[in-house]
Tab-separated table of C-alpha atoms in Angstrom:
chain	number	residue	atom	x	y	z
Z	1	UNK	CA	58.629	8.185	9.085
Z	2	UNK	CA	57.904	4.735	7.689
Z	3	UNK	CA	55.397	4.224	10.762
Z	4	UNK	CA	53.941	7.353	9.938
Z	5	UNK	CA	53.192	6.451	6.241
Z	6	UNK	CA	51.889	3.159	7.310
Z	7	UNK	CA	49.588	4.172	10.179
Z	8	UNK	CA	48.515	7.481	8.881
Z	9	UNK	CA	47.112	8.738	12.182
Z	10	UNK	CA	46.449	12.350	10.968
Z	11	UNK	CA	43.748	10.768	8.518
Z	12	UNK	CA	41.671	9.410	11.380
Z	13	UNK	CA	38.328	11.043	12.274
Z	14	UNK	CA	38.606	13.567	15.162
Z	15	UNK	CA	37.219	11.289	17.769
Z	16	UNK	CA	39.773	8.644	16.844
Z	17	UNK	CA	42.973	10.756	16.507
Z	18	UNK	CA	44.120	10.382	20.081
Z	19	UNK	CA	44.081	6.675	19.937
Z	20	UNK	CA	45.583	6.559	16.504
Z	21	UNK	CA	48.596	8.603	17.589
Z	22	UNK	CA	48.749	6.446	20.773
Z	23	UNK	CA	48.993	3.378	18.498
Z	24	UNK	CA	51.931	5.072	16.425
Z	25	UNK	CA	53.874	5.695	19.490
Z	26	UNK	CA	53.550	2.211	20.583
Z	27	UNK	CA	54.703	0.895	17.111
Z	28	UNK	CA	57.547	3.370	17.089
Z	29	UNK	CA	58.919	2.113	20.584
Z	30	UNK	CA	58.470	-1.361	19.362
Z	31	UNK	CA	60.447	-1.058	16.101
Z	32	UNK	CA	63.171	1.069	17.762
Z	33	UNK	CA	63.707	-1.418	20.546
Z	34	UNK	CA	63.893	-4.175	17.772
Z	35	UNK	CA	66.581	-2.249	15.944
Z	36	UNK	CA	68.649	-1.226	18.988
Z	37	UNK	CA	67.745	-2.031	22.453
Z	38	UNK	CA	69.706	0.910	23.766
Z	39	UNK	CA	68.011	3.471	21.613
Z	40	UNK	CA	64.310	2.618	22.413
Z	41	UNK	CA	62.241	5.747	21.591
Z	42	UNK	CA	59.682	6.287	24.283
Z	43	UNK	CA	57.188	8.967	23.555
Z	44	UNK	CA	53.478	9.505	24.085
Z	45	UNK	CA	51.021	9.872	21.341
Z	46	UNK	CA	50.703	13.624	22.062
Z	47	UNK	CA	54.443	14.196	21.803
Z	48	UNK	CA	54.513	12.315	18.470
Z	49	UNK	CA	51.789	14.554	17.106
Z	50	UNK	CA	53.799	17.671	18.243
Z	51	UNK	CA	56.947	16.445	16.753
Z	52	UNK	CA	55.379	15.594	13.459
Z	53	UNK	CA	53.862	19.069	13.271
Z	54	UNK	CA	57.446	20.369	13.785
Z	55	UNK	CA	58.913	18.313	11.188
Z	56	UNK	CA	56.161	19.192	8.640
Z	57	UNK	CA	56.687	22.936	9.142
Z	58	UNK	CA	60.477	22.480	8.765
Z	59	UNK	CA	60.005	20.581	5.392
Z	60	UNK	CA	57.746	23.188	3.931
Z	61	UNK	CA	60.690	25.429	4.875
Z	62	UNK	CA	63.151	23.194	3.112
Z	63	UNK	CA	64.738	22.782	6.362
Z	64	UNK	CA	64.658	18.897	6.491
Z	65	UNK	CA	68.132	18.223	5.195
Z	66	UNK	CA	69.674	20.867	7.732
Z	67	UNK	CA	68.046	19.195	10.540
Z	68	UNK	CA	69.583	15.605	9.825
Z	69	UNK	CA	72.759	15.446	11.989
Z	70	UNK	CA	73.283	11.709	11.448
Z	71	UNK	CA	72.786	9.061	8.720
Z	72	UNK	CA	74.184	8.413	5.226
Z	73	UNK	CA	73.121	10.223	2.315
Z	74	UNK	CA	70.799	7.440	1.106
Z	75	UNK	CA	69.026	7.567	4.617
Z	76	UNK	CA	68.724	11.390	4.419
Z	77	UNK	CA	67.261	11.093	0.689
Z	78	UNK	CA	64.856	8.460	1.951
Z	79	UNK	CA	63.777	10.728	4.824
Z	80	UNK	CA	63.116	13.562	2.562
Z	81	UNK	CA	61.084	11.543	0.297
Z	82	UNK	CA	59.246	10.299	3.112
Z	83	UNK	CA	58.540	13.921	4.305
Z	84	UNK	CA	57.545	14.960	0.839
Z	85	UNK	CA	55.100	12.236	0.558
Z	86	UNK	CA	53.650	12.894	4.111
Z	87	UNK	CA	53.258	16.535	3.529
Z	88	UNK	CA	51.408	15.605	0.118
Z	89	UNK	CA	49.134	13.431	1.993
Z	90	UNK	CA	48.368	16.018	4.728
Z	91	UNK	CA	47.723	18.614	2.182
Z	92	UNK	CA	45.309	16.242	0.389
Z	93	UNK	CA	43.537	15.306	3.423
Z	94	UNK	CA	43.433	19.122	4.509
Z	95	UNK	CA	41.900	19.920	1.493
Z	96	UNK	CA	39.382	17.250	1.516
Z	97	UNK	CA	38.312	18.309	5.038
Z	98	UNK	CA	37.899	21.859	3.774
Z	99	UNK	CA	35.773	20.582	0.917
Z	100	UNK	CA	33.572	18.559	2.971
Z	101	UNK	CA	33.344	21.436	5.526
Z	102	UNK	CA	32.117	23.591	2.703
Z	103	UNK	CA	29.606	20.946	1.513
Z	104	UNK	CA	28.394	20.400	5.189
Z	105	UNK	CA	27.983	24.354	5.717
Z	106	UNK	CA	26.355	24.599	2.202
Z	107	UNK	CA	23.804	21.814	3.198
Z	108	UNK	CA	23.203	23.319	6.547
Z	109	UNK	CA	22.208	26.586	5.022
Z	110	UNK	CA	19.942	25.016	2.503
Z	111	UNK	CA	18.166	22.868	5.170
Z	112	UNK	CA	17.808	26.078	7.241
Z	113	UNK	CA	16.176	27.917	4.340
Z	114	UNK	CA	14.021	24.806	3.472
Z	115	UNK	CA	13.015	24.847	7.197
Z	116	UNK	CA	11.850	28.406	7.281
Z	117	UNK	CA	10.018	27.774	3.969
Z	118	UNK	CA	8.208	24.890	5.312
Z	119	UNK	CA	7.134	26.751	8.417
Z	120	UNK	CA	5.949	29.627	6.213
Z	121	UNK	CA	4.048	27.192	4.131
Z	122	UNK	CA	2.593	25.532	7.030
Z	123	UNK	CA	1.041	28.731	8.268
Z	124	UNK	CA	-0.342	29.991	4.859
Z	125	UNK	CA	-1.672	26.669	3.719
Z	126	UNK	CA	-1.002	25.111	0.390
Z	127	UNK	CA	1.831	26.648	-1.765
Z	128	UNK	CA	3.318	25.750	-4.974
Z	129	UNK	CA	5.820	22.901	-4.354
Z	130	UNK	CA	8.075	24.299	-7.364
Z	131	UNK	CA	8.881	27.400	-5.226
Z	132	UNK	CA	10.216	25.390	-2.240
Z	133	UNK	CA	13.865	24.254	-1.696
Z	134	UNK	CA	14.030	20.549	-2.548
Z	135	UNK	CA	16.572	18.861	-0.280
Z	136	UNK	CA	16.357	15.701	-2.540
Z	137	UNK	CA	18.354	17.533	-5.329
Z	138	UNK	CA	21.526	17.726	-3.110
Z	139	UNK	CA	24.468	15.653	-3.912
Z	140	UNK	CA	24.542	13.704	-0.725
Z	141	UNK	CA	21.050	13.732	0.095
Z	142	UNK	CA	19.817	10.909	2.150
Z	143	UNK	CA	16.758	8.519	1.351
Z	144	UNK	CA	14.622	10.191	4.044
Z	145	UNK	CA	15.378	13.529	2.634
Z	146	UNK	CA	14.437	12.680	-0.927
Z	147	UNK	CA	11.234	10.989	0.233
Z	148	UNK	CA	10.343	13.963	2.644
Z	149	UNK	CA	9.040	16.348	0.178
Z	150	UNK	CA	6.278	14.702	-1.701
Z	151	UNK	CA	3.828	16.289	-4.272
Z	152	UNK	CA	0.150	16.342	-3.231
Z	153	UNK	CA	-2.093	13.963	-5.364
Z	154	UNK	CA	-4.920	15.557	-7.477
Z	155	UNK	CA	-8.020	16.737	-5.907
Z	156	UNK	CA	-11.521	15.611	-6.924
Z	157	UNK	CA	-11.890	18.794	-8.810
Z	158	UNK	CA	-9.131	17.893	-11.051
Z	159	UNK	CA	-11.029	14.614	-11.969
Z	160	UNK	CA	-14.016	15.921	-13.719
Z	161	UNK	CA	-14.458	12.784	-15.856
Z	162	UNK	CA	-13.698	10.218	-13.115
Z	163	UNK	CA	-16.610	8.901	-11.047
Z	164	UNK	CA	-16.058	9.278	-7.164
Z	165	UNK	CA	-15.096	5.881	-5.627
Z	166	UNK	CA	-17.679	4.336	-3.448
Z	167	UNK	CA	-16.631	3.280	0.007
Z	168	UNK	CA	-15.447	-0.207	0.390
Z	169	UNK	CA	-18.384	-1.439	2.675
Z	170	UNK	CA	-20.785	-0.157	-0.057
Z	171	UNK	CA	-18.970	-2.045	-2.768
Z	172	UNK	CA	-19.201	-5.208	-0.612
Z	173	UNK	CA	-22.963	-4.889	-0.247
Z	174	UNK	CA	-23.400	-4.140	-4.021
Z	175	UNK	CA	-21.369	-7.282	-5.148
Z	176	UNK	CA	-23.301	-9.538	-2.882
Z	177	UNK	CA	-26.613	-8.252	-4.176
Z	178	UNK	CA	-25.489	-8.636	-7.948
Z	179	UNK	CA	-24.231	-12.304	-7.118
Z	180	UNK	CA	-27.649	-13.068	-5.513
Z	181	UNK	CA	-29.361	-11.691	-8.564
Z	182	UNK	CA	-27.136	-13.725	-10.951
Z	183	UNK	CA	-27.880	-16.917	-8.885
Z	184	UNK	CA	-31.714	-16.245	-8.912
Z	185	UNK	CA	-31.618	-15.660	-12.670
Z	186	UNK	CA	-29.904	-18.999	-13.095
Z	187	UNK	CA	-32.422	-20.805	-10.961
Z	188	UNK	CA	-35.369	-19.337	-12.698
Z	189	UNK	CA	-33.959	-20.279	-16.139
Z	190	UNK	CA	-33.493	-23.856	-14.910
Z	191	UNK	CA	-37.102	-23.888	-13.518
Z	192	UNK	CA	-38.354	-22.569	-16.980
Z	193	UNK	CA	-36.482	-25.272	-18.827
Z	194	UNK	CA	-37.922	-27.986	-16.738
Z	195	UNK	CA	-41.390	-26.445	-17.160
Z	196	UNK	CA	-41.077	-26.468	-20.831
Z	197	UNK	CA	-39.903	-29.978	-20.905
Z	198	UNK	CA	-42.882	-30.955	-18.727
Z	199	UNK	CA	-45.395	-29.085	-21.138
Z	200	UNK	CA	-43.759	-30.732	-24.078
Z	201	UNK	CA	-44.417	-34.268	-22.414
Z	202	UNK	CA	-47.945	-33.593	-21.724
Z	203	UNK	CA	-48.754	-32.254	-25.354
Z	204	UNK	CA	-47.027	-35.337	-26.676
Z	205	UNK	CA	-48.958	-37.592	-24.487
Z	206	UNK	CA	-52.278	-35.528	-25.709
Z	207	UNK	CA	-51.262	-36.343	-28.977
Z	208	UNK	CA	-50.958	-40.003	-28.575
Z	209	UNK	CA	-54.163	-40.213	-26.714
Z	210	UNK	CA	-55.988	-38.284	-29.481
Z	211	UNK	CA	-54.504	-40.720	-31.940
Z	212	UNK	CA	-55.870	-43.701	-29.877
Z	213	UNK	CA	-59.347	-41.871	-29.668
Z	214	UNK	CA	-59.502	-41.602	-33.476
Z	215	UNK	CA	-58.753	-45.314	-33.766
Z	216	UNK	CA	-61.402	-45.847	-31.354
Z	217	UNK	CA	-64.044	-43.778	-33.129
Z	218	UNK	CA	-63.229	-45.666	-36.531
Z	219	UNK	CA	-63.663	-48.895	-34.837
Z	220	UNK	CA	-66.955	-47.781	-33.287
Z	221	UNK	CA	-67.997	-46.690	-36.677
Z	222	UNK	CA	-67.137	-50.198	-38.086
Z	223	UNK	CA	-69.195	-51.630	-35.196
Z	224	UNK	CA	-72.325	-49.374	-36.040
Z	225	UNK	CA	-71.969	-50.506	-39.598
Z	226	UNK	CA	-71.866	-54.191	-38.333
Z	227	UNK	CA	-75.204	-53.803	-36.479
Z	228	UNK	CA	-76.968	-52.567	-39.455
Z	229	UNK	CA	-79.648	-54.989	-40.329
Z	230	UNK	CA	-79.633	-54.407	-44.165
Z	231	UNK	CA	-76.079	-55.183	-44.680
Z	232	UNK	CA	-74.777	-57.837	-42.429
Z	233	UNK	CA	-76.470	-60.910	-40.959
Z	234	UNK	CA	-77.398	-61.314	-37.567
Z	235	UNK	CA	-75.012	-64.169	-36.972
Z	236	UNK	CA	-72.116	-62.246	-38.221
Z	237	UNK	CA	-72.766	-59.334	-35.748
Z	238	UNK	CA	-73.206	-61.643	-32.907
Z	239	UNK	CA	-69.863	-63.191	-33.670
Z	240	UNK	CA	-68.244	-59.688	-33.634
Z	241	UNK	CA	-70.122	-58.400	-30.611
Z	242	UNK	CA	-67.742	-60.059	-28.135
Z	243	UNK	CA	-64.697	-58.787	-29.828
Z	244	UNK	CA	-65.826	-55.028	-29.559
Z	245	UNK	CA	-67.411	-55.434	-26.096
Z	246	UNK	CA	-63.945	-54.698	-24.334
Z	247	UNK	CA	-63.495	-51.641	-26.540
Z	248	UNK	CA	-66.583	-50.000	-25.268
Z	249	UNK	CA	-65.182	-49.905	-21.737
Z	250	UNK	CA	-61.747	-48.873	-23.190
Z	251	UNK	CA	-63.418	-45.975	-24.798
Z	252	UNK	CA	-65.018	-44.964	-21.412
Z	253	UNK	CA	-61.658	-45.195	-19.716
Z	254	UNK	CA	-59.891	-43.129	-22.464
Z	255	UNK	CA	-62.584	-40.578	-22.374
Z	256	UNK	CA	-62.355	-40.182	-18.441
Z	257	UNK	CA	-58.444	-40.033	-18.905
Z	258	UNK	CA	-58.505	-37.439	-21.630
Z	259	UNK	CA	-60.915	-35.211	-19.365
Z	260	UNK	CA	-58.589	-35.598	-16.467
Z	261	UNK	CA	-55.560	-34.498	-18.542
Z	262	UNK	CA	-57.614	-31.583	-19.923
Z	263	UNK	CA	-58.240	-30.249	-16.399
Z	264	UNK	CA	-54.684	-30.812	-15.184
Z	265	UNK	CA	-53.195	-28.804	-18.071
Z	266	UNK	CA	-55.552	-25.888	-17.658
Z	267	UNK	CA	-54.982	-25.795	-13.753
Z	268	UNK	CA	-51.262	-25.981	-14.097
Z	269	UNK	CA	-49.494	-22.545	-13.244
Z	270	UNK	CA	-47.594	-20.993	-16.302
């Protein structure tokens, strides 16, 4: 029974039970041979399983002690305690199997009902999801089952105050046009600033030219006054004439330059 408590082949899954009992039989033969080579226990796994079932049935009937024909009281008591522990383990394992079987049966029934509901909903169209069976609420539901039943997103009729989104291609075109418009406005502002600076330079040059012309006019007045016969002698006028002669050509050049600037400013685009 010590090997039985150690290996516990009865707790193995159904597809591994045969191999578990074979391992128990091999371990039992090895231990018995090491204890006494003349009393080696050679049994198959199936025979060990059958014998174990008989011992369990006898222990439940409290016949374990009567079946022990050899051994001391301590060995008999140890054997009885081992059988009691094994019976408890077997009963617990059996209860767990029954409970798992009930859960599996319940889940299978719920899945069957859910499949029928989904089939009916698929034929009728849209239905209220709250009226359907949700497999994700099960205790041992998988990730696929929790994600399988998703809620439908809101329709456009539910978004009365939200504008309809434009297609992605249209958004790209609109963004490109807006970017071009921003760049054009930037270039236009720079051109206006340059034009304004050039216009201010022209006005400043005209102002300086006007001041020069005024100075020349004043000099011309002085020259005319010098040519008056009643106020200045001829010798003095002859002395000043070579000084003012270059100014006469200067006035002609300034007058020509002023006319050129006047026409240039008027012909420039705004």
